[in-house]
mmCIF file with all atom_site columns, C-alpha atoms in Angstrom:
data_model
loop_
_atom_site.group_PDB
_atom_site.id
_atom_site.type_symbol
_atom_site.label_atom_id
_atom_site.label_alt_id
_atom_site.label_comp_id
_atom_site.label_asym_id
_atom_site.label_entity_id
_atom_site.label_seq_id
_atom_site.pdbx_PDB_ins_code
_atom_site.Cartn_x
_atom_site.Cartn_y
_atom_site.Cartn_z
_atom_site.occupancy
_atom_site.B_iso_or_equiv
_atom_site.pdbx_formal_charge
_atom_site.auth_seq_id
_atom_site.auth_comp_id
_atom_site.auth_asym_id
_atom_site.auth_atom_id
_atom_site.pdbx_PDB_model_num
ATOM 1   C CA . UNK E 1 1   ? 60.088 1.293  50.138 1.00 0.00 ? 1   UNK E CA 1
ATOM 2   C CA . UNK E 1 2   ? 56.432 -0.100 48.972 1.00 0.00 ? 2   UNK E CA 1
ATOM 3   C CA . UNK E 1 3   ? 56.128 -1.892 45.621 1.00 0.00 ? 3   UNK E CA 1
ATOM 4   C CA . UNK E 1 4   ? 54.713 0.304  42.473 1.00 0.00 ? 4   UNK E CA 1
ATOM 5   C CA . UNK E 1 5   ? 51.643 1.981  43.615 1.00 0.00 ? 5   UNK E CA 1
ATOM 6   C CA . UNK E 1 6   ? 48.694 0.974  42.316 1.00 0.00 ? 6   UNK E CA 1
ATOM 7   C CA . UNK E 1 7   ? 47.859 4.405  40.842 1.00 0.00 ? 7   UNK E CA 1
ATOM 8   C CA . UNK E 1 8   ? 50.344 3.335  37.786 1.00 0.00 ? 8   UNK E CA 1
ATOM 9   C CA . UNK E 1 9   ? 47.679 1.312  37.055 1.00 0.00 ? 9   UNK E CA 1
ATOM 10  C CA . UNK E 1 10  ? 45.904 3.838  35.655 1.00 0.00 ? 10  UNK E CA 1
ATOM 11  C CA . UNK E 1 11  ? 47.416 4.679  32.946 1.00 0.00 ? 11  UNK E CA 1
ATOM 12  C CA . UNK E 1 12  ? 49.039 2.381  29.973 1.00 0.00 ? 12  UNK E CA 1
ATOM 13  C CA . UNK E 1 13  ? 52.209 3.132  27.619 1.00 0.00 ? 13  UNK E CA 1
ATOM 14  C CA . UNK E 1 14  ? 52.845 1.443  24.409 1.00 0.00 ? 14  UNK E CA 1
ATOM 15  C CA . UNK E 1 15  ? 55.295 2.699  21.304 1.00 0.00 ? 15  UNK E CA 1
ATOM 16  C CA . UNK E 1 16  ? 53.610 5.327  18.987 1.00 0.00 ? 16  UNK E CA 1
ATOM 17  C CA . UNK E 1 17  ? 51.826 4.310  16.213 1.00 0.00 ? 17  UNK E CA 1
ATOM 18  C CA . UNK E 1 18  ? 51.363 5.786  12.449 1.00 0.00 ? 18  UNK E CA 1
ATOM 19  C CA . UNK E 1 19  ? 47.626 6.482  13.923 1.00 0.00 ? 19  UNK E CA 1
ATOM 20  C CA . UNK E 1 20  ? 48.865 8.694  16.747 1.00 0.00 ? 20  UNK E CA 1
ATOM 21  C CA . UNK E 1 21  ? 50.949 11.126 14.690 1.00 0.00 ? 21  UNK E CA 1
ATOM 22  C CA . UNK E 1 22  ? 48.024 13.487 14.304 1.00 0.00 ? 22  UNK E CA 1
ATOM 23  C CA . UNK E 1 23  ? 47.506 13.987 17.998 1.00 0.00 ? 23  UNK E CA 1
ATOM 24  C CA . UNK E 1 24  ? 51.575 13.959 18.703 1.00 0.00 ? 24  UNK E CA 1
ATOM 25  C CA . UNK E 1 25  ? 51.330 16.393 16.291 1.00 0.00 ? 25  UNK E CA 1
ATOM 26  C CA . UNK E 1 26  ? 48.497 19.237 17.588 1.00 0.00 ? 26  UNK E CA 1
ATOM 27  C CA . UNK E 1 27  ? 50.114 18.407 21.314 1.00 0.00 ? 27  UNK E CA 1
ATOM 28  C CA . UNK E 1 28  ? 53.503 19.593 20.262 1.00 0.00 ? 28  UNK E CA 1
ATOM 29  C CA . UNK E 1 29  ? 51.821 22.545 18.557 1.00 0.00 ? 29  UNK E CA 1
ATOM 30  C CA . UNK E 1 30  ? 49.782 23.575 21.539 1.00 0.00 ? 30  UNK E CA 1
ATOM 31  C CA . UNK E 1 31  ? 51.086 26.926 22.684 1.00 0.00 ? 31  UNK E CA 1
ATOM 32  C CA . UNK E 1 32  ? 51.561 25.995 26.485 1.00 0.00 ? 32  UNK E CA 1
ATOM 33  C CA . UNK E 1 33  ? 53.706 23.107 25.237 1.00 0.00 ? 33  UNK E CA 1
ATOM 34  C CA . UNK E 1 34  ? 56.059 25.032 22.650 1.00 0.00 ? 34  UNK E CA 1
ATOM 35  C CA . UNK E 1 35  ? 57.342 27.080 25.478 1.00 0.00 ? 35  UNK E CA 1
ATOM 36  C CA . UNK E 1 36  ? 58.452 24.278 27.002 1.00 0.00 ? 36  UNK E CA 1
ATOM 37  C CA . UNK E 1 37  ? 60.240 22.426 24.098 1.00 0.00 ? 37  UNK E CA 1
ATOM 38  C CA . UNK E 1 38  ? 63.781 23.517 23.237 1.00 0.00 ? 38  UNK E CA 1
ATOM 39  C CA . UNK E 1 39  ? 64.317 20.542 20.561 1.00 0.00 ? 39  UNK E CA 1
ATOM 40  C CA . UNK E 1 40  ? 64.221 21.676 16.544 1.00 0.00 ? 40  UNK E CA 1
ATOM 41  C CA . UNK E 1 41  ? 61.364 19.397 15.432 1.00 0.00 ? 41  UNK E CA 1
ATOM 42  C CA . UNK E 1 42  ? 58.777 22.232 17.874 1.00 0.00 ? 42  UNK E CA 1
ATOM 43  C CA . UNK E 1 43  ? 59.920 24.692 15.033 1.00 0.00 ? 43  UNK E CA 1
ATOM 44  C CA . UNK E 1 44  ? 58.725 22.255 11.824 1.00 0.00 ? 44  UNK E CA 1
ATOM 45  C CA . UNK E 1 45  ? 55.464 23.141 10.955 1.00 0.00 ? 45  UNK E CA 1
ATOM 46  C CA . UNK E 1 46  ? 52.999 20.507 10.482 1.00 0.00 ? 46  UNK E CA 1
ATOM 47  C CA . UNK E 1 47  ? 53.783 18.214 7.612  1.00 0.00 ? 47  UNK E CA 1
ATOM 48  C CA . UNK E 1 48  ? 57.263 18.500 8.255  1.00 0.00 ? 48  UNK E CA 1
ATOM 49  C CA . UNK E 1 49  ? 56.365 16.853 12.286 1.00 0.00 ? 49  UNK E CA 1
ATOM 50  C CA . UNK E 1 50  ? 54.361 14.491 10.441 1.00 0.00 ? 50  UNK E CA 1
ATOM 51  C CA . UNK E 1 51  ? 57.685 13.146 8.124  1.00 0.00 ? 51  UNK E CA 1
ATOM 52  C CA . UNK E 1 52  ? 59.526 13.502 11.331 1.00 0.00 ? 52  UNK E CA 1
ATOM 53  C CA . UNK E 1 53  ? 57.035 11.343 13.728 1.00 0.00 ? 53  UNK E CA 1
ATOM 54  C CA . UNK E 1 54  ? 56.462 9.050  10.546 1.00 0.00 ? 54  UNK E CA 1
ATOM 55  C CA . UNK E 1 55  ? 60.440 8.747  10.265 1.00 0.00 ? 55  UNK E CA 1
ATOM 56  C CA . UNK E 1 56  ? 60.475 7.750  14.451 1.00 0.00 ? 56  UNK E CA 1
ATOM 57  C CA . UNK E 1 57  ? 57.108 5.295  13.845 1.00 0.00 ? 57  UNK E CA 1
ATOM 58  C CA . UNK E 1 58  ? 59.724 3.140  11.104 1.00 0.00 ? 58  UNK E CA 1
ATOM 59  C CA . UNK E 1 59  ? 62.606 3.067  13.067 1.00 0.00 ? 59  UNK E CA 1
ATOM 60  C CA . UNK E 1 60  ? 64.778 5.102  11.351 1.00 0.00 ? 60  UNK E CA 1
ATOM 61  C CA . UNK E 1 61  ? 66.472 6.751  14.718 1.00 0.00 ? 61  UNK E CA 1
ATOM 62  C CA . UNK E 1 62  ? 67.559 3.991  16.779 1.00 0.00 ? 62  UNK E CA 1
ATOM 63  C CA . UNK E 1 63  ? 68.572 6.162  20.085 1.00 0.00 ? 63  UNK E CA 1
ATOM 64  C CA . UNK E 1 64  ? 65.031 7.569  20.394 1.00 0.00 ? 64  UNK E CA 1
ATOM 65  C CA . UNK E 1 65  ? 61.529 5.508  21.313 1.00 0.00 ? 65  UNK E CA 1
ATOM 66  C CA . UNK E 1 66  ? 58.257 7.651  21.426 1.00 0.00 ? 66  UNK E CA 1
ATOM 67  C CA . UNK E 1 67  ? 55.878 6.411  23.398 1.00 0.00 ? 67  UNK E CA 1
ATOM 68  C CA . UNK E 1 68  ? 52.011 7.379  23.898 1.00 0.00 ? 68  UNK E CA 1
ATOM 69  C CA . UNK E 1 69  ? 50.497 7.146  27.597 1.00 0.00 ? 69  UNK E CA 1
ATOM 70  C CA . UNK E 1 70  ? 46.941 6.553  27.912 1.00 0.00 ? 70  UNK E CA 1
ATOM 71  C CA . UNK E 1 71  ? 44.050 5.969  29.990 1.00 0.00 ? 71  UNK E CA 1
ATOM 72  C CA . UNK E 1 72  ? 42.805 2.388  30.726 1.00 0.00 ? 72  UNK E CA 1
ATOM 73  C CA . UNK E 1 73  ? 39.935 3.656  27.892 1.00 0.00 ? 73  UNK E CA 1
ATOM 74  C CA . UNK E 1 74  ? 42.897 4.059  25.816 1.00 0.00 ? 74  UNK E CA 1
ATOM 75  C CA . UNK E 1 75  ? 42.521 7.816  25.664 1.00 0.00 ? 75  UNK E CA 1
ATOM 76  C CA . UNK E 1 76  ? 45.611 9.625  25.387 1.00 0.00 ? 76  UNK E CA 1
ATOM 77  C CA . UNK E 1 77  ? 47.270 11.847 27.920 1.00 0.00 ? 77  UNK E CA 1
ATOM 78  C CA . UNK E 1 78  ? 50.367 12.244 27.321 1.00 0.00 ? 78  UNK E CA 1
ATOM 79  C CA . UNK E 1 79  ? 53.075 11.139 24.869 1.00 0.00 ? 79  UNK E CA 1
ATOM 80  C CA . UNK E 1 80  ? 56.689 10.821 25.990 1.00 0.00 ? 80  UNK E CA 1
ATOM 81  C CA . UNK E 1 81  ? 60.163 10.107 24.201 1.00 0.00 ? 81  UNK E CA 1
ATOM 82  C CA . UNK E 1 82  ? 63.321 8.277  25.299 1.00 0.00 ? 82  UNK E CA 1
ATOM 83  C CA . UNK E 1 83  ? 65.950 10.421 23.181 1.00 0.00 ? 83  UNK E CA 1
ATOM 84  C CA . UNK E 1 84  ? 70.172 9.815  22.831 1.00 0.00 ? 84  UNK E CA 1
ATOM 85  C CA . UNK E 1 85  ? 69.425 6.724  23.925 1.00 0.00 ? 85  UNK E CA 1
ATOM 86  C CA . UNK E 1 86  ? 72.444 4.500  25.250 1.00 0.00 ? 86  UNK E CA 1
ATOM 87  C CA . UNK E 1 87  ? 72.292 1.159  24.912 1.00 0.00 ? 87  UNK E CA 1
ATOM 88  C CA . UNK E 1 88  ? 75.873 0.601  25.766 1.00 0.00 ? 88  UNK E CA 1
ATOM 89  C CA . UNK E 1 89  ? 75.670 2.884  29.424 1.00 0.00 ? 89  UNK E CA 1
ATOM 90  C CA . UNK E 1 90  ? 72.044 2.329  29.733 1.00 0.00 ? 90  UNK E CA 1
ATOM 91  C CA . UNK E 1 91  ? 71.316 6.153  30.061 1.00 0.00 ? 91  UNK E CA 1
ATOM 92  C CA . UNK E 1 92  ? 68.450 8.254  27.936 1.00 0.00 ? 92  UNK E CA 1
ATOM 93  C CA . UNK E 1 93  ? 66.997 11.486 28.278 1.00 0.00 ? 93  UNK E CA 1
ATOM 94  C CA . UNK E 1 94  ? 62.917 11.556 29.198 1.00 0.00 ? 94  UNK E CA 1
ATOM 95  C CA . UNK E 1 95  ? 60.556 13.992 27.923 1.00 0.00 ? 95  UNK E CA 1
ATOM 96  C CA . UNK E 1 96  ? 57.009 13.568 28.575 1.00 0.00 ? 96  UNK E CA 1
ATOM 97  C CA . UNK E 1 97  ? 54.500 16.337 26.812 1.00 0.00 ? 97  UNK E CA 1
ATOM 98  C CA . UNK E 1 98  ? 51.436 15.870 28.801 1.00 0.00 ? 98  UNK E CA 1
ATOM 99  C CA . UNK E 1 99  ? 47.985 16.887 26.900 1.00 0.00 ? 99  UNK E CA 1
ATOM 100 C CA . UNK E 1 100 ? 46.566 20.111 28.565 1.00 0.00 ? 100 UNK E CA 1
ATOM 101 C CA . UNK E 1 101 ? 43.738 18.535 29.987 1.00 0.00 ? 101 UNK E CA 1
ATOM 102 C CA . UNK E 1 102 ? 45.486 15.986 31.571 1.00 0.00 ? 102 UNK E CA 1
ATOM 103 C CA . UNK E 1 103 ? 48.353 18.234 32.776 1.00 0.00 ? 103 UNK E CA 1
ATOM 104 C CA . UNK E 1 104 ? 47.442 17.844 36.770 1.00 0.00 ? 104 UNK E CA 1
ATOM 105 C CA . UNK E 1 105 ? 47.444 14.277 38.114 1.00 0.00 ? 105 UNK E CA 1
ATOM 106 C CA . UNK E 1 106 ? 48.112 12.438 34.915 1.00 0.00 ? 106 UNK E CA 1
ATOM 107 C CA . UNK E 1 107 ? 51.060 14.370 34.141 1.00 0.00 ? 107 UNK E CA 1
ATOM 108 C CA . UNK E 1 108 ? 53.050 13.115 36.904 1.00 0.00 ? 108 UNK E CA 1
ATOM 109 C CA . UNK E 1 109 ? 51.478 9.715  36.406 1.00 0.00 ? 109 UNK E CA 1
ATOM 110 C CA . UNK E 1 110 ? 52.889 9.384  32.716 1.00 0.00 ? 110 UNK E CA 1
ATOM 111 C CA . UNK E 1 111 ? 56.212 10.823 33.936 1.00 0.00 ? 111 UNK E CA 1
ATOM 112 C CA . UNK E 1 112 ? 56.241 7.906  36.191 1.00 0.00 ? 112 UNK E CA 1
ATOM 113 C CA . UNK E 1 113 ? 54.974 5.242  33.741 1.00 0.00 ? 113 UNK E CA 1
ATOM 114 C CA . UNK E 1 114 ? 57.406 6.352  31.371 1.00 0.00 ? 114 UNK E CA 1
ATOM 115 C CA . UNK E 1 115 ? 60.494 5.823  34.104 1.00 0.00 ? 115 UNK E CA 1
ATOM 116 C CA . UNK E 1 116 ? 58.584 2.447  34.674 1.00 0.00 ? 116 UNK E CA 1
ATOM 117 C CA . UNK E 1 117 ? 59.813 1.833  30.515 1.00 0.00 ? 117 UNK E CA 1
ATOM 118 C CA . UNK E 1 118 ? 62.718 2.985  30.638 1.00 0.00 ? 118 UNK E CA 1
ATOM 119 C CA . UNK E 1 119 ? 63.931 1.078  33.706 1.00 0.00 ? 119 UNK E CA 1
ATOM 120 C CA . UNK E 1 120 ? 61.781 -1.988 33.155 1.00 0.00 ? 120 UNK E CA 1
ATOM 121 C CA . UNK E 1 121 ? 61.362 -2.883 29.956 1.00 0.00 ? 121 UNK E CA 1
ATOM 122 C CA . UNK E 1 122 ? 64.647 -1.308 28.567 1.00 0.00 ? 122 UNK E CA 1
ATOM 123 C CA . UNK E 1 123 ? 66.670 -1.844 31.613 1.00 0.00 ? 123 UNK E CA 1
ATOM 124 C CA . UNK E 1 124 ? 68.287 1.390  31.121 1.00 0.00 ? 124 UNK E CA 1
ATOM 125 C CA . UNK E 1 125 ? 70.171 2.507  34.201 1.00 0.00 ? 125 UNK E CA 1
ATOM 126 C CA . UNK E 1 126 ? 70.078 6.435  34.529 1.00 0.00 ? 126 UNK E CA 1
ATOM 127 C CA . UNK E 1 127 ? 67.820 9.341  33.180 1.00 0.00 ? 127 UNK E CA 1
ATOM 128 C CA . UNK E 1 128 ? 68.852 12.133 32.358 1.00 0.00 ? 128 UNK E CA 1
ATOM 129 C CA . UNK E 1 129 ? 66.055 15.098 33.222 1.00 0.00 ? 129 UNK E CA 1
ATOM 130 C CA . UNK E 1 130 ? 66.463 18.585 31.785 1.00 0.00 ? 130 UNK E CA 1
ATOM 131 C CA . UNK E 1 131 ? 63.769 20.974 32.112 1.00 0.00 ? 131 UNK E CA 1
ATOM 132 C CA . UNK E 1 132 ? 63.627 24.438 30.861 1.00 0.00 ? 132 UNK E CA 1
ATOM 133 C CA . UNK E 1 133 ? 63.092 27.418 33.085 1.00 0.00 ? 133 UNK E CA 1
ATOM 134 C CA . UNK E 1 134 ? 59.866 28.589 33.337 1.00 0.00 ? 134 UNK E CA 1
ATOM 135 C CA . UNK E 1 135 ? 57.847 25.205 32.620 1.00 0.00 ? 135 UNK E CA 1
ATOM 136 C CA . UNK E 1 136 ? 54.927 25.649 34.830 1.00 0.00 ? 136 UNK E CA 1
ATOM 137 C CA . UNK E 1 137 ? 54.574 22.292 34.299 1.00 0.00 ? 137 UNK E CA 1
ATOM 138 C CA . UNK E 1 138 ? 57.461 20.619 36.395 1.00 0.00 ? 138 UNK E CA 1
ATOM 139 C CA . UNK E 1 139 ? 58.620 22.690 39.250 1.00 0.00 ? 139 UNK E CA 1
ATOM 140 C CA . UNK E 1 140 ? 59.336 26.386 40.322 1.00 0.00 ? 140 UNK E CA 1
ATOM 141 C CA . UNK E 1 141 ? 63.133 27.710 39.214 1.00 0.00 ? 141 UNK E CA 1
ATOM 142 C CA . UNK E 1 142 ? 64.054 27.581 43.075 1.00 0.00 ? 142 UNK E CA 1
ATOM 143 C CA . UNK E 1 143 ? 63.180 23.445 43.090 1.00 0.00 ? 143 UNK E CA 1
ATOM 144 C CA . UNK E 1 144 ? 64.854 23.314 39.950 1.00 0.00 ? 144 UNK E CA 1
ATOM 145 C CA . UNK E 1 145 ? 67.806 25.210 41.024 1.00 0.00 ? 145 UNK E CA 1
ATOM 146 C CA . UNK E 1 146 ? 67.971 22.323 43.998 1.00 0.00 ? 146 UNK E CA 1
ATOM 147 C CA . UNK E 1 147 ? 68.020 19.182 41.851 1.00 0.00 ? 147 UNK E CA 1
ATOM 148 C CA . UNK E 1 148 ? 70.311 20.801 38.986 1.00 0.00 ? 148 UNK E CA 1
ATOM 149 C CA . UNK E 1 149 ? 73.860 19.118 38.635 1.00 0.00 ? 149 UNK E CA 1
ATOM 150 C CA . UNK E 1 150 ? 74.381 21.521 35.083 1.00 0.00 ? 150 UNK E CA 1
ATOM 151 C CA . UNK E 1 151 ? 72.904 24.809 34.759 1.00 0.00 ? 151 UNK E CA 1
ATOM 152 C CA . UNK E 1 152 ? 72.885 25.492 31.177 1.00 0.00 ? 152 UNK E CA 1
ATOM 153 C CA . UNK E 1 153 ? 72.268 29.530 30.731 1.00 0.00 ? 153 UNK E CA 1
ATOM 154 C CA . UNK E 1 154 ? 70.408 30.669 28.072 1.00 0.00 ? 154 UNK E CA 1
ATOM 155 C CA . UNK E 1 155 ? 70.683 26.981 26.469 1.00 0.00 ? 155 UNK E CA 1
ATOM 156 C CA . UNK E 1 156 ? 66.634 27.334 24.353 1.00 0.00 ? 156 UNK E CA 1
ATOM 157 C CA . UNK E 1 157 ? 65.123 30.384 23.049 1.00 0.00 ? 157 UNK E CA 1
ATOM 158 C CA . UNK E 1 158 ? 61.236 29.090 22.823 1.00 0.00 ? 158 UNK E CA 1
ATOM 159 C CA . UNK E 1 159 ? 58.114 31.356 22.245 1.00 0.00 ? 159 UNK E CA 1
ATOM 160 C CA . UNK E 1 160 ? 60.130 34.299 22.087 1.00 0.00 ? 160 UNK E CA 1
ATOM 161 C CA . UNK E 1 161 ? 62.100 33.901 25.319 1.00 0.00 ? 161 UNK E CA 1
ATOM 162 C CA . UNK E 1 162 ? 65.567 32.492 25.916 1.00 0.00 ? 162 UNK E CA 1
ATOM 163 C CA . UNK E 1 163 ? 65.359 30.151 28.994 1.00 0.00 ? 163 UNK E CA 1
ATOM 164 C CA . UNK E 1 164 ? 68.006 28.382 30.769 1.00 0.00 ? 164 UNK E CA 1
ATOM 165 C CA . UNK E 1 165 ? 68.045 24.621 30.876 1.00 0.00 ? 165 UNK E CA 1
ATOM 166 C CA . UNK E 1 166 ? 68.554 22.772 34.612 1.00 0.00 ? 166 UNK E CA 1
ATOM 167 C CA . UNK E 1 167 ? 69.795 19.143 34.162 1.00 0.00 ? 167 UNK E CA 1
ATOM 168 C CA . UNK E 1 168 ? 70.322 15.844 36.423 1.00 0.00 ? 168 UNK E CA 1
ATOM 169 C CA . UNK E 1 169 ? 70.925 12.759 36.426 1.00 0.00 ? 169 UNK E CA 1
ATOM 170 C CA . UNK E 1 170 ? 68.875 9.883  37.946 1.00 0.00 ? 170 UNK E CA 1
ATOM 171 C CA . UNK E 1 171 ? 69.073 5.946  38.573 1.00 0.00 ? 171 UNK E CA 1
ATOM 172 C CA . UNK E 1 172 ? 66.339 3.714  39.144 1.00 0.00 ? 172 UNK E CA 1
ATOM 173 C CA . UNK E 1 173 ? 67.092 3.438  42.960 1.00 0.00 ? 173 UNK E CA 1
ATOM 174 C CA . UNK E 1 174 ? 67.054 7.406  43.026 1.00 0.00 ? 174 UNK E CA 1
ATOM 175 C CA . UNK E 1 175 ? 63.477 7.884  41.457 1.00 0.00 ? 175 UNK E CA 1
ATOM 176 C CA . UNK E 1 176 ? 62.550 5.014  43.718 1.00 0.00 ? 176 UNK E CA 1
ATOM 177 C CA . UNK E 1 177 ? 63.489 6.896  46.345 1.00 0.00 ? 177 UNK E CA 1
ATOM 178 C CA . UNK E 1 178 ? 62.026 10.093 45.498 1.00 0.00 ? 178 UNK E CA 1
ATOM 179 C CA . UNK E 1 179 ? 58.742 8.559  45.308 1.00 0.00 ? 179 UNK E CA 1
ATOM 180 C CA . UNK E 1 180 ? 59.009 5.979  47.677 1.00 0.00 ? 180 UNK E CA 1
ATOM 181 C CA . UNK E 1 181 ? 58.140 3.039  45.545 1.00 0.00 ? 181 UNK E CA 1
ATOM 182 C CA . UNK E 1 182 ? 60.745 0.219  43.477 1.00 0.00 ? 182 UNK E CA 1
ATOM 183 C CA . UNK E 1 183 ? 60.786 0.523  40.208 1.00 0.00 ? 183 UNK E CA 1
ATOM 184 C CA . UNK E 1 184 ? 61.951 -2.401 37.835 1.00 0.00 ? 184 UNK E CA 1
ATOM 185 C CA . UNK E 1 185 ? 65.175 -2.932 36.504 1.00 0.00 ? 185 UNK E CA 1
ATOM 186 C CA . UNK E 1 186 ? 68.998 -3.461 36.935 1.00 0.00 ? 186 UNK E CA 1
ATOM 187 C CA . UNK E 1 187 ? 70.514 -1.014 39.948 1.00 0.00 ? 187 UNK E CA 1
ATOM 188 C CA . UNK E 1 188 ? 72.687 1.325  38.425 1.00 0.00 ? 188 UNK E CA 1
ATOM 189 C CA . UNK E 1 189 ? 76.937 0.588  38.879 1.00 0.00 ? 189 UNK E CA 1
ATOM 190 C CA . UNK E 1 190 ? 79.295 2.905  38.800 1.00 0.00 ? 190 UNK E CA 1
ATOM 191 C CA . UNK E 1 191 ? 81.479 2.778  35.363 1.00 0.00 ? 191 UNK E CA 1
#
C-alpha cells in the first residue's frame, strides 16, 4: 500500500460557501446530472435550491456537509455532500456531482478527495455508496451488480425513468485497498 498519491494534489475541497450556491445550483440542474440524482431537492426549481443550499451554507442540517472540489486555480469541478451523517457510528453517505467538463479524470479525483474528508478530517469510519442504475458516470450495471450488498428495485424515478438503486458499504481500509493507497483516519471496528 503507497501513501496518498500525489495526483490528490490536484484538486482542493473546502465547505460550500453562500458564493457557490449559484454554480451548485446550474450543476444540479444540468440534464446529465438530474438523471442521476434520486434525492427531492433535484425536483425544486431554482429559488427553492437556492433556500435549500442557503439553509445547508448556515448549518441548519447537522447530518449533512456540502463540500465544493476545485482545481489548485480554485476552479470548481465538482461539488460533493456527506448526507445522514453519523457522528455516533462514524458512517455517511457520499455523493459527488462532478461538473460536465470535468466528468473524466477529475471526477474520480473529487470522489477520492472527498473520501480523503470524510475519513480524515471527520474521522468517519464507513461510506455508504449508492448509485443509481444507469449513471454513465460511475460504472456499468454488471460492476455495479458486483459491489452491491442491497439492490433496491425501482428505488428513484429520475428524468422520466424509474432506476434501481445498488448500495455498499465501505471503510477506510477498503477504499484504501481498492485504490491501493492509505487514506487518513481511524480503521473501522466492528460494533
Amino acid at each position: 500500500m503507497t501513501q496518498k498519491p500525489p495526483l490528490l494534489d490536484l484538486v482542493r475541497i473546502r465547505h460550500l460557501r453562500q458564493p457557490d450556491i449559484p454554480g451548485r445550483v446550474a450543476a444540479m440542474s444540468e440534464p446529465k446530472a438530474r438523471e442521476n440524482i434520486g434525492s427531492l431537492p433535484a425536483l425544486y426549481n431554482a429559488s427553492e435550491k437556492t433556500a435549500f443550499f442557503t439553509g445547508l451554507v448556515e448549518g441548519q442540517d447537522p447530518e449533512r456537509v456540502e463540500l465544493v472540489v476545485t482545481k489548485r486555480d480554485s476552479t470548481t469541478v465538482a461539488y460533493s455532500q456527506l448526507s445522514d451523517i453519523d457522528w455516533t457510528h462514524g458512517t455517511c453517505e457520499i455523493v459527488v456531482l462532478a461538473l460536465p467538463e470535468f466528468r473524466f479524470g477529475f471526477g474520480l479525483l473529487a470522489l477520492l478527495k472527498t473520501y480523503d474528508f470524510a475519513f480524515g478530517t471527520l474521522n468517519l469510519r464507513s461510506v455508504l455508496n449508492d448509485v443509481n442504475d444507469g449513471n454513465r458516470m460511475m460504472s456499468s450495471r454488471e460492476v455495479l451488480l458486483g459491489k452491491a450488498q442491497v439492490i433496491m428495485p425501482n428505488a428513484h424515478f429520475t428524468e422520466g425513468r424509474v432506476r434501481d438503486s445498488f448500495q455498499w458499504t465501505e471503510t477506510r481500509a477498503e477504499i484504501a485497498a481498492r485504490f491501493g493507497f492509505e487514506l487518513p483516519g481511524q480503521e473501522a471496528v466492528a460494533l
